[in-house]
């Protein structure tokens, strides 16, 4: 491969955040006019590497060659000048600006806005014609759907005349249909001679869309191969470093009587927008109901309403008793007393107080438990610490130091602390959202086993995950959520990713009302 | 970045902040043509050089413990209560109304009732902004600032038009009855062996110290304190855990306002023995510096209050014996808040770098 | 109340609203860039002292004005370093600087003039004197409008007109220029600005510097136009009222003008309790009139008079996320 055919070449890139070595001596070469995938688990260092390429972080060591020339990229301005554009996982858009204003921000022509805006309007028209990137230039960002927001981000990069486009986990928030549209756009860009770098942890996307793929594991570059010459199994093995057990071992469920009955549950958010538009389902004892869906379709609101974090309307009964959905008795404390445990989707925001020690976090939500009280006035911190040590040992939390603040544990160990706290309360119903997000493989297997074990004790479990694989392997029944509604129920044995994907895009009609209840 | 050792984080950071504030203060003195060394000598002499000086220093310390604890407890709930000044003034009103209400047979009864009065009035004045924050999302920093000004206006009105006895010129309440007179340190057996001259420091000091213990116990030993601290660290997480935000905001601000109000037992009942205009004399604001300097821990607050007590008595001595204006105290107060509160990241960075250097030198030597 | 009394009150409304307007517009720039500033009071005070002192010593009000702006900029710079460079707590930094200003102004004034922390009275060229607008004399006798023009609109110092001119100028800068676009963006989502290759730190420092300059004007107006010289704590909470006006106006320049005129009107009323009593037939205590702007701001904050939503990134130091 001749030098001048490379769009990007990185040599010996290293970057550390404090004690964490995010990138170790990374080498990678990306040929011009190709779609290059970078795959790896959460925390493998993909995003860090690309942020270095975009000048968002500075590398501790290493060299960057753009188009064969050694290029210093100390800031994003330099990256943009070098023809690099980036679409971040979390969009960097100003909410109360129009599309046009967002596009020109930082790339204005001259100190007055009028000329920049009219020029950008023309350029945008051309770009949306060429690449299927149609968005209303005068729409406010806060009014657009995620699919459109992503197009705005791509337009921003193209407006800056980027030749190399980096996309970080672009499909995490898209429906399969929107994702297809995105890949069509990327193919179009490639045909125009642009280079695309696609960061993802989804094997399917790599296989479908890329020409070459590089695999990262724990901050190092493990391999770069032609996509056509590899297989998903081989890539998975490279990602994890050993053979992966994608199947979860479990016995068939033996559902008992109905534990949770939800009828016409509706939730409005703070802006009075209806997020949950009448959801009904049941969960039986000894059963896992998995809720599949693209993030942002009402799953978070479902968990929040059941967990007592958001007010709702409708009817929810737990073991025959009505649960209040607003006002008195609808808070998290009452829910816990009623026998609902809740592992929240976002442990950093909800599940833990990061500055609190492990033992203080074990009382989080359960500070009123009689076993943690010394008398009417004071808490029994010694008892709490003993209890924490026991839980840390049982769930193999490392390091097993109950005085350590939660923020000092790794993602997997933090999640184990939350899971231990919630499961050890012996709940009737467990709400568990994204149980393995940002968790290492070892901890994933452990947490999955614990969930199955709880089910086998005859508890009801509501599992919400955006990882379709997790939903398919864990659930006894699957419901798909789209736009605040359940699209239908499926038996995991009788469905496949294609069908679920269609439902997640809101395409499939109802086939059965209540799974086996129908 | 390397982490600082825990002892350095707890002790060294505030100490270095204090030294930096001291250096700037010294430069300020030099720039107005005064000798910092001489000024410091006068301050130490006047504030700590005699039992009499200590009597004043401890008097100020008492007030600052209350207001420092007030800011501390609100800080733990994630609330910045700048309204300590207004709450203290309202507390003074509570003390005056109680003290003037009847002819008290014994000071212990008067003290108990006045403490309740001070706390209730201070709590109510903090309770309104708290309610507005909890229920209507009004930013508590701005509302408590506004309530300071409203309190000042209210007290001017009451002292001029309502409480002032006929024929009296200055806007102040009548003198409190004899039975409401609190024992000063020089009136208390055993302690009066040390304090032989009349000093303003009084029994309220012991209430202040007791309150430090109470605040510590509430914050770190009770469910309420656990909820306050959790809420202060993360509001969304607190909602997940079923902690009632309205309850926590209200309770922590009521406690905060109550503590700020209680400082008025010290100055209004213990010293002036009548309610004057601007009775709290900025002690409510000093609570902010005390809480920041004391790292929001009652032990730290007591130590920082002592430091500021020294600064206030020493500053008064400066005004008396030198041509340095008494406003020097406010300068130092501003500097301490700046370094301990707003520039703590800078101090931490400096220290972390110093520790890194020390470590690499040790490695080099080994 | 007769027409001439009304004109008098409107005249003092304009005079009293000017420092509020300048300070409020100054705060607008800082806060729209995401840096909260409760240190307007301190910056005004520092500027008032510096301008009063230099105007007295040099005899030139323009040098005084420059000194005022300089002093205010120093305080703005400290606030910038604390809250932008070191990502400190912006509220605490503001409180600290207010105390620092309250103490330092007295110390310096006492050192310079030994008059109990005030500057000697200034007059003549050392002050901003009233400007009579064209045709004011000629139109004076036109019924209704003539006196209005002569009494209320004409006859103020230059800074009053400058303050009013700053309102449309601020609006234009914010909404029609590249700088304004970036400034608003950095207050809403600094990450968007950063990834677009524009320096968040640079923009925020620029905004804080503008705040310094405008607050300097506000302070200089206090000492060299509204009053003749600096006096201890002469701003008397105006920085906080300006902040209140900014919130009342929901961080928009034109609304800031109305808010400041309203609060200026209350202050003018507090100077004339007799008029208030004559109009509403009840004796109103002066302290109540003094407290009125604060009470009103509390009502606004409580959302009884429209809801105030601050810039989304306000008060949060910008840290690149991992």
Coordinates of N, CA and C in Angstrom, one line a residue, chain B residues 80 82 285 288-289 292 330-343, chain C residues 38-39 42 75 78-79 82 89-104 240:
Chain B
X80 N -26.8 26.8 49.0 CA -25.8 27.9 49.4 C -26.7 28.9 50.1
X82 N -26.9 32.2 51.6 CA -26.2 33.5 51.8 C -27.0 34.3 52.7
X285 N -22.6 36.7 57.2 CA -21.7 36.5 56.0 C -20.4 35.8 56.4
X288 N -20.1 32.1 56.0 CA -19.7 31.5 54.7 C -18.2 31.2 54.7
X289 N -17.4 32.2 55.1 CA -16.0 32.0 55.2 C -15.6 30.9 56.2
X292 N -16.5 27.4 54.7 CA -15.6 27.0 53.7 C -14.2 26.6 54.3
X330 N -12.8 42.8 56.6 CA -13.6 42.3 55.5 C -12.8 41.9 54.3
X331 N -11.6 42.5 54.1 CA -10.7 42.2 53.1 C -10.2 40.7 53.3
X332 N -9.8 40.5 54.6 CA -9.3 39.1 54.9 C -10.4 38.1 54.7
X333 N -11.6 38.5 55.1 CA -12.7 37.6 55.0 C -13.0 37.2 53.5
X334 N -12.9 38.3 52.6 CA -13.1 38.0 51.2 C -12.0 37.1 50.7
X335 N -10.7 37.4 51.1 CA -9.6 36.6 50.6 C -9.8 35.1 51.1
X336 N -10.2 34.9 52.3 CA -10.3 33.5 52.8 C -11.4 32.8 51.9
X337 N -12.5 33.5 51.7 CA -13.6 32.9 50.9 C -13.1 32.6 49.5
X338 N -12.3 33.5 48.9 CA -11.8 33.4 47.6 C -10.9 32.1 47.5
X339 N -10.0 32.0 48.4 CA -9.0 31.0 48.3 C -9.5 29.6 48.7
X340 N -10.3 29.6 49.8 CA -10.9 28.3 50.3 C -12.1 27.9 49.4
X341 N -12.8 28.8 48.9 CA -14.1 28.5 48.3 C -14.0 28.4 46.7
X342 N -13.4 29.5 46.2 CA -13.4 29.6 44.7 C -12.1 29.1 44.0
X343 N -11.0 29.2 44.8 CA -9.7 28.8 44.2 C -9.2 27.5 44.8
Chain C
X38 N -22.5 37.0 40.7 CA -23.2 37.8 41.7 C -22.2 38.9 42.3
X39 N -21.1 39.1 41.6 CA -20.1 40.0 42.0 C -20.3 41.4 41.3
X42 N -19.7 44.2 43.8 CA -18.3 44.5 44.1 C -17.6 45.2 43.0
X75 N -11.2 43.0 38.9 CA -12.1 42.1 39.7 C -12.7 41.1 38.7
X78 N -10.2 38.4 38.1 CA -10.1 37.4 39.2 C -11.2 36.4 39.1
X79 N -12.4 36.9 38.9 CA -13.6 36.1 38.8 C -13.4 35.1 37.6
X82 N -10.8 32.4 38.6 CA -11.4 31.5 39.6 C -12.4 30.6 38.9
X89 N -16.3 27.5 42.1 CA -17.7 27.8 42.3 C -17.9 29.3 42.0
X90 N -18.7 29.6 41.0 CA -18.9 30.9 40.5 C -19.6 31.8 41.6
X91 N -20.6 31.2 42.3 CA -21.3 32.0 43.3 C -20.4 32.4 44.4
X92 N -19.6 31.4 44.9 CA -18.7 31.7 46.0 C -17.6 32.7 45.6
X93 N -17.1 32.6 44.3 CA -16.2 33.6 43.9 C -16.8 35.0 43.9
X94 N -18.0 35.1 43.4 CA -18.7 36.4 43.4 C -18.9 37.0 44.8
X95 N -19.3 36.1 45.8 CA -19.4 36.6 47.1 C -18.1 37.1 47.7
X96 N -17.0 36.3 47.4 CA -15.7 36.7 47.9 C -15.3 38.0 47.3
X97 N -15.5 38.2 46.1 CA -15.1 39.5 45.4 C -15.9 40.7 46.0
X98 N -17.2 40.4 46.3 CA -18.0 41.5 46.9 C -17.4 42.0 48.2
X99 N -17.0 41.0 49.0 CA -16.3 41.4 50.3 C -15.0 42.1 50.1
X100 N -14.2 41.5 49.2 CA -12.9 42.1 48.9 C -13.1 43.6 48.5
X101 N -14.1 43.8 47.6 CA -14.3 45.2 47.1 C -14.8 46.1 48.3
X102 N -15.7 45.5 49.1 CA -16.2 46.4 50.2 C -15.1 46.8 51.1
X103 N -14.1 45.9 51.4 CA -13.0 46.2 52.3 C -12.0 47.1 51.6
X104 N -11.6 46.6 50.4 CA -10.4 47.3 49.7 C -10.8 48.8 49.4
X240 N -27.0 43.9 43.3 CA -27.9 42.8 43.5 C -29.3 43.1 42.8

